[in-house]
Coordinates of C-alpha atoms and ligand atoms in Angstrom, one line a residue:
M1 CA 0.1 0.1 0.1
K2 CA 2.0 3.0 -1.2
L3 CA -0.2 5.6 -0.3
Q4 CA -1.5 4.2 3.3
N5 CA -3.2 7.2 4.9
R6 CA -2.1 9.6 3.0
T7 CA -4.6 12.3 1.9
F8 CA -5.1 13.4 -1.4
I9 CA -7.2 16.1 -3.5
V10 CA -7.8 15.0 -7.0
T11 CA -9.3 17.4 -9.7
G12 CA -10.7 16.1 -12.8
A13 CA -11.6 12.9 -10.9
T14 CA -15.1 12.5 -12.5
S15 CA -13.7 10.8 -15.9
G16 CA -10.7 9.8 -17.6
M17 CA -7.1 10.0 -16.2
G18 CA -8.5 11.8 -12.9
R19 CA -11.0 9.1 -12.5
A20 CA -8.1 6.2 -13.2
I21 CA -5.9 8.2 -10.6
A22 CA -8.5 8.3 -8.1
L23 CA -9.1 4.4 -8.2
E24 CA -5.4 3.8 -8.3
F25 CA -4.7 6.2 -5.3
S26 CA -7.8 4.6 -3.3
K27 CA -6.3 0.9 -4.2
E28 CA -2.7 1.9 -2.5
G29 CA -4.9 3.2 1.0
A30 CA -5.3 6.8 -0.1
K31 CA -8.0 8.8 1.4
L32 CA -9.4 11.3 -1.4
I33 CA -11.3 14.8 -2.0
L34 CA -12.2 14.6 -5.5
S35 CA -13.3 17.2 -7.9
G36 CA -15.3 17.7 -11.0
R37 CA -18.6 18.9 -11.9
N38 CA -20.3 15.9 -13.0
E39 CA -22.3 14.4 -9.9
E40 CA -23.6 11.3 -11.5
A41 CA -20.2 10.3 -12.4
A42 CA -18.8 11.2 -9.2
E43 CA -21.5 8.9 -7.2
K44 CA -20.7 6.2 -9.6
L45 CA -16.8 6.3 -8.8
L46 CA -17.5 6.9 -5.2
K47 CA -18.9 3.4 -4.9
L48 CA -16.2 1.5 -6.4
L49 CA -13.4 3.2 -4.0
K50 CA -11.8 1.2 -1.4
T51 CA -11.1 4.0 0.8
E52 CA -12.6 7.0 2.2
A53 CA -13.8 9.6 -0.3
Y54 CA -15.8 12.7 -0.7
F55 CA -16.6 14.3 -3.6
L56 CA -17.5 18.3 -3.7
A57 CA -19.0 19.9 -6.9
G58 CA -17.3 22.8 -8.6
D59 CA -15.5 24.8 -11.0
V60 CA -11.6 24.8 -10.6
S61 CA -11.5 28.4 -12.2
D62 CA -13.4 29.6 -9.1
P63 CA -10.7 30.2 -6.6
A64 CA -13.0 29.6 -3.2
Y65 CA -13.7 26.5 -4.4
N66 CA -10.2 25.6 -4.3
Q67 CA -9.8 26.9 -0.8
R68 CA -13.4 24.8 -0.1
L69 CA -11.4 21.5 -1.4
V70 CA -8.5 22.3 0.8
E71 CA -11.1 23.0 3.8
L72 CA -12.9 19.8 3.2
A73 CA -9.7 17.5 3.0
L74 CA -8.9 19.1 6.8
D75 CA -12.6 19.0 8.2
K76 CA -12.7 15.3 7.0
F77 CA -9.2 14.1 7.3
G78 CA -7.2 16.3 9.6
K79 CA -4.5 16.7 7.5
L80 CA -3.7 17.1 3.6
D81 CA -0.7 15.2 2.0
G82 CA -0.9 16.1 -1.8
L83 CA -2.4 16.8 -4.9
V84 CA -3.1 15.7 -8.4
T85 CA -4.3 18.9 -10.3
N86 CA -5.7 17.2 -13.6
A87 CA -9.0 19.0 -14.5
G88 CA -8.7 20.6 -17.9
M89 CA -10.4 21.8 -21.2
L90 CA -9.8 22.2 -25.0
G91 CA -10.5 25.8 -25.9
L92 CA -10.1 25.1 -29.5
G93 CA -9.7 27.7 -32.4
S94 CA -7.0 29.5 -34.0
I95 CA -5.7 32.5 -32.8
T96 CA -8.2 34.4 -35.0
E97 CA -11.2 32.4 -34.3
L98 CA -11.0 31.8 -30.7
E99 CA -13.0 34.4 -28.6
I100 CA -11.4 36.3 -25.6
E101 CA -13.4 34.8 -23.1
K102 CA -12.4 31.2 -24.5
W103 CA -8.8 31.8 -24.3
T104 CA -9.1 33.3 -20.8
K105 CA -11.4 30.3 -19.1
T106 CA -9.0 28.1 -20.9
L107 CA -6.1 29.7 -18.8
D108 CA -8.2 29.8 -15.9
V109 CA -9.2 26.4 -15.9
N110 CA -6.2 24.7 -16.9
L111 CA -3.3 27.1 -15.4
T112 CA -4.7 29.7 -13.0
S113 CA -6.9 26.7 -11.4
V114 CA -3.2 25.4 -10.1
F115 CA -1.9 28.4 -9.0
Y116 CA -5.3 28.5 -6.7
L117 CA -5.2 25.2 -5.5
L118 CA -1.4 25.3 -4.4
K119 CA -2.1 28.8 -2.6
S120 CA -4.6 27.4 -0.6
A121 CA -3.0 23.3 0.1
L122 CA 0.7 24.6 0.2
P123 CA 0.7 25.8 3.8
Y124 CA -1.1 22.3 4.7
L125 CA 1.3 20.5 2.5
E126 CA 4.1 22.0 3.9
N127 CA 3.1 20.9 7.4
S128 CA 2.3 17.4 6.3
N129 CA 6.1 15.8 6.6
Y130 CA 5.0 14.3 2.9
G131 CA 4.1 17.0 0.9
S132 CA 3.6 15.6 -2.8
V133 CA 2.2 17.2 -6.1
V134 CA 1.3 15.8 -9.4
I135 CA 0.4 18.2 -12.3
N136 CA -1.2 17.1 -15.2
S137 CA 0.2 18.8 -18.2
S138 CA 0.6 17.6 -21.8
I139 CA 3.4 17.2 -24.3
A140 CA 1.0 19.9 -26.1
A141 CA 3.5 22.3 -23.8
F142 CA 6.5 21.0 -26.4
K143 CA 4.3 20.2 -29.4
S144 CA 1.6 22.4 -31.1
F145 CA -1.1 20.9 -32.3
P146 CA -3.2 22.9 -35.0
N147 CA -6.2 25.1 -33.3
H148 CA -5.4 24.4 -29.7
P149 CA -3.4 27.8 -28.8
S150 CA -4.8 28.6 -25.2
Y151 CA -4.4 24.7 -24.7
C152 CA -0.9 24.5 -25.3
A153 CA 0.2 27.7 -24.1
S154 CA -1.9 26.9 -20.9
K155 CA 0.2 23.6 -20.8
A156 CA 3.4 25.0 -21.4
G157 CA 2.6 27.5 -18.2
L158 CA 1.8 24.5 -16.1
V159 CA 5.5 23.1 -17.3
A160 CA 6.7 26.2 -15.8
L161 CA 4.7 26.8 -13.0
S162 CA 5.7 23.0 -11.8
K163 CA 9.3 23.5 -11.8
Q164 CA 9.1 27.0 -10.5
A165 CA 6.7 25.8 -7.2
A166 CA 9.4 22.9 -6.6
V167 CA 12.5 25.3 -6.1
D168 CA 10.1 27.7 -3.5
Y169 CA 8.4 24.8 -1.6
A170 CA 11.3 22.0 -1.4
P171 CA 12.4 20.1 0.4
K172 CA 8.9 20.0 2.4
V173 CA 6.8 19.4 -0.6
R174 CA 8.1 17.8 -3.9
I175 CA 6.1 19.0 -7.3
N176 CA 6.1 17.2 -10.4
C177 CA 4.8 17.5 -13.7
I178 CA 3.3 14.9 -16.0
C179 CA 3.2 15.5 -19.9
P180 CA 0.7 12.3 -21.4
G181 CA 0.6 12.1 -25.2
P182 CA -2.6 10.7 -27.0
V183 CA -5.0 8.8 -24.1
D184 CA -8.3 7.7 -24.7
T185 CA -10.6 9.5 -22.9
P186 CA -13.6 11.8 -23.8
F187 CA -10.9 14.7 -24.4
I188 CA -9.3 13.3 -27.0
H189 CA -12.0 12.5 -28.7
A190 CA -13.3 16.1 -28.8
S191 CA -10.0 17.2 -29.7
A192 CA -10.0 15.8 -32.8
A193 CA -12.4 18.7 -34.2
A194 CA -9.2 20.7 -34.2
F195 CA -7.5 18.3 -36.9
P196 CA -7.5 18.5 -40.8
D197 CA -8.9 15.1 -40.6
P198 CA -11.2 14.7 -37.5
A199 CA -12.7 11.1 -38.5
T200 CA -8.9 9.7 -38.5
A201 CA -7.4 12.3 -35.7
V202 CA -7.6 9.8 -33.0
E203 CA -6.8 6.7 -34.5
N204 CA -3.9 8.1 -36.2
A205 CA -2.5 9.9 -32.7
G206 CA -2.2 6.1 -31.6
K207 CA -0.5 4.8 -34.7
N208 CA 1.9 7.9 -34.4
T209 CA 3.2 6.5 -31.3
L210 CA 6.4 4.0 -31.1
V211 CA 4.3 1.6 -29.1
Q212 CA 1.5 2.2 -31.8
R213 CA -1.5 2.6 -29.6
L214 CA -3.3 5.3 -27.6
G215 CA -2.3 5.8 -23.7
E216 CA -4.9 4.3 -21.2
P217 CA -6.0 6.7 -18.5
E218 CA -4.2 3.6 -16.2
D219 CA -1.1 4.0 -17.8
I220 CA -1.0 7.8 -16.8
A221 CA -2.3 6.6 -13.2
K222 CA 0.6 4.2 -12.6
L223 CA 3.1 7.3 -13.2
A224 CA 1.0 9.6 -10.6
L225 CA 1.5 7.1 -8.6
F226 CA 4.7 6.5 -8.3
L227 CA 5.7 10.5 -8.6
A228 CA 3.1 11.0 -5.0
S229 CA 4.5 8.0 -3.3
E230 CA 7.6 7.6 -1.5
D231 CA 9.5 5.6 -3.8
A232 CA 10.1 9.0 -5.9
S233 CA 11.2 10.7 -2.7
W234 CA 14.1 12.0 -4.3
I235 CA 12.0 13.3 -7.5
T236 CA 10.9 17.0 -7.4
G237 CA 11.0 19.5 -10.0
G238 CA 10.6 17.1 -12.8
V239 CA 8.9 17.0 -16.0
Y240 CA 7.8 13.6 -17.7
T241 CA 6.7 12.6 -20.8
I242 CA 4.2 9.7 -20.9
D243 CA 3.5 9.5 -24.7
G244 CA 4.2 6.1 -26.3
G245 CA 7.4 7.8 -27.4
I246 CA 5.8 10.4 -29.5
M247 CA 8.3 12.9 -28.2
A248 CA 11.4 10.7 -29.3
K249 CA 10.4 10.7 -33.0
G250 CA 10.6 14.8 -32.7
Ligands
NAP301 N1 -6.7 12.7 -23.1 C1 -5.5 13.0 -23.6 O1 -5.1 12.8 -24.9 C2 -4.6 14.1 -23.2 C3 -3.3 14.2 -23.2 C4 -2.6 14.6 -22.5 C5 -3.0 16.0 -21.4 N2 -4.5 16.0 -21.1 C6 -4.9 16.3 -19.9 O2 -5.3 15.5 -19.0 C7 -6.1 15.9 -18.1 C8 -7.7 15.1 -17.7 O3 -8.1 15.1 -19.4 P1 -8.9 13.5 -19.8 O4 -8.4 13.2 -21.0 O5 -8.9 12.5 -18.7 O6 -10.1 14.2 -20.2 P2 -11.7 14.0 -19.7 O7 -12.0 12.3 -19.5 O8 -12.4 14.8 -20.4 O9 -11.5 14.8 -18.0 C9 -11.5 16.0 -18.1 C10 -11.7 16.2 -16.3 O10 -11.7 17.6 -16.1 C11 -12.7 18.0 -15.3 N3 -12.8 19.7 -15.8 C12 -13.0 20.4 -16.7 N4 -13.3 21.6 -16.8 C13 -13.4 21.6 -15.2 C14 -13.8 22.9 -14.8 N5 -14.0 23.8 -15.4 N6 -14.0 22.7 -13.5 C15 -13.9 21.5 -13.1 N7 -13.5 20.3 -13.4 C16 -13.3 20.7 -14.9 C17 -14.0 17.5 -15.9 O11 -14.6 17.0 -14.9 P3 -16.6 17.7 -15.1 O12 -16.7 16.6 -16.4 O13 -17.6 16.8 -13.9 O14 -17.1 18.7 -14.9 C18 -13.0 15.9 -15.7 O15 -13.1 15.2 -14.9 C19 -6.6 17.4 -18.8 O16 -6.1 18.5 -17.8 C20 -6.2 17.2 -20.0 O17 -5.3 18.3 -20.6 C21 -5.2 14.9 -21.9

């Protein structure tokens, strides 16, 4: 049990990678505060978890909601050991097409929300004698995709924010960033609309990896677990692609 009695907040827990991370962390003994907006999906997930867990519905772009997630962890568990910041949105459209409001919302949901949650959580993480944060970015931080300007910019911001926060909060809190390639969740199917041939975009993304398949949410959950656990006690400020080898191809 790699996370026995550890307490984590997981955002974007109602679907895809966040859901797989919640399941994996619970299997390893973590108590969880789950974030998302889809209450029905959250109810179904809560029934599958092996450990004490609570869901608080809300929009991660609201600073007060992030504060409430931390307060709920303290109220229910008396401490907070770690975070997995994973909620994200796409905000598709080229720069000339994209409404200013959509740009701002994408940056708020993908990037500024992580600042809000860190701001609320770090004082408690520093005092927990554990302190581990995993931030879910994307290979979009390094590799451009058509019609994803706000997405790519927000994900690049997360890489920089992770490394910067790791410097300020070491050694008490370890902060690492993961950058997935194409993973089979509703998200990647929605992103296909931005590619020249939406009908084949997802299939091609899988074929384009060196291992010739899309990632599964569980592939990402295993890396998140490793980084969140004491197995990674010498790792902070790291940025890890997990992409079936896409970035190695250049
Ligand atoms: N799938 C990929 O190929 C891929 C690749 C690289 C990185 N990523 C990143 O991985 C993360 C998870 O994506 P996924 O693929 O697992 O997608 P997903 O299945 O669509 O899940 C997205 C999650 O984010 C939550 N969310 C979105 N906007 C939110 C908001 N404003 N407030 C609160 N929660 C919000 C959703 O919750 P509700 O539905 O309950 O609102 C959902 O739980 C994202 O940050 C994404 O950018 C995805």
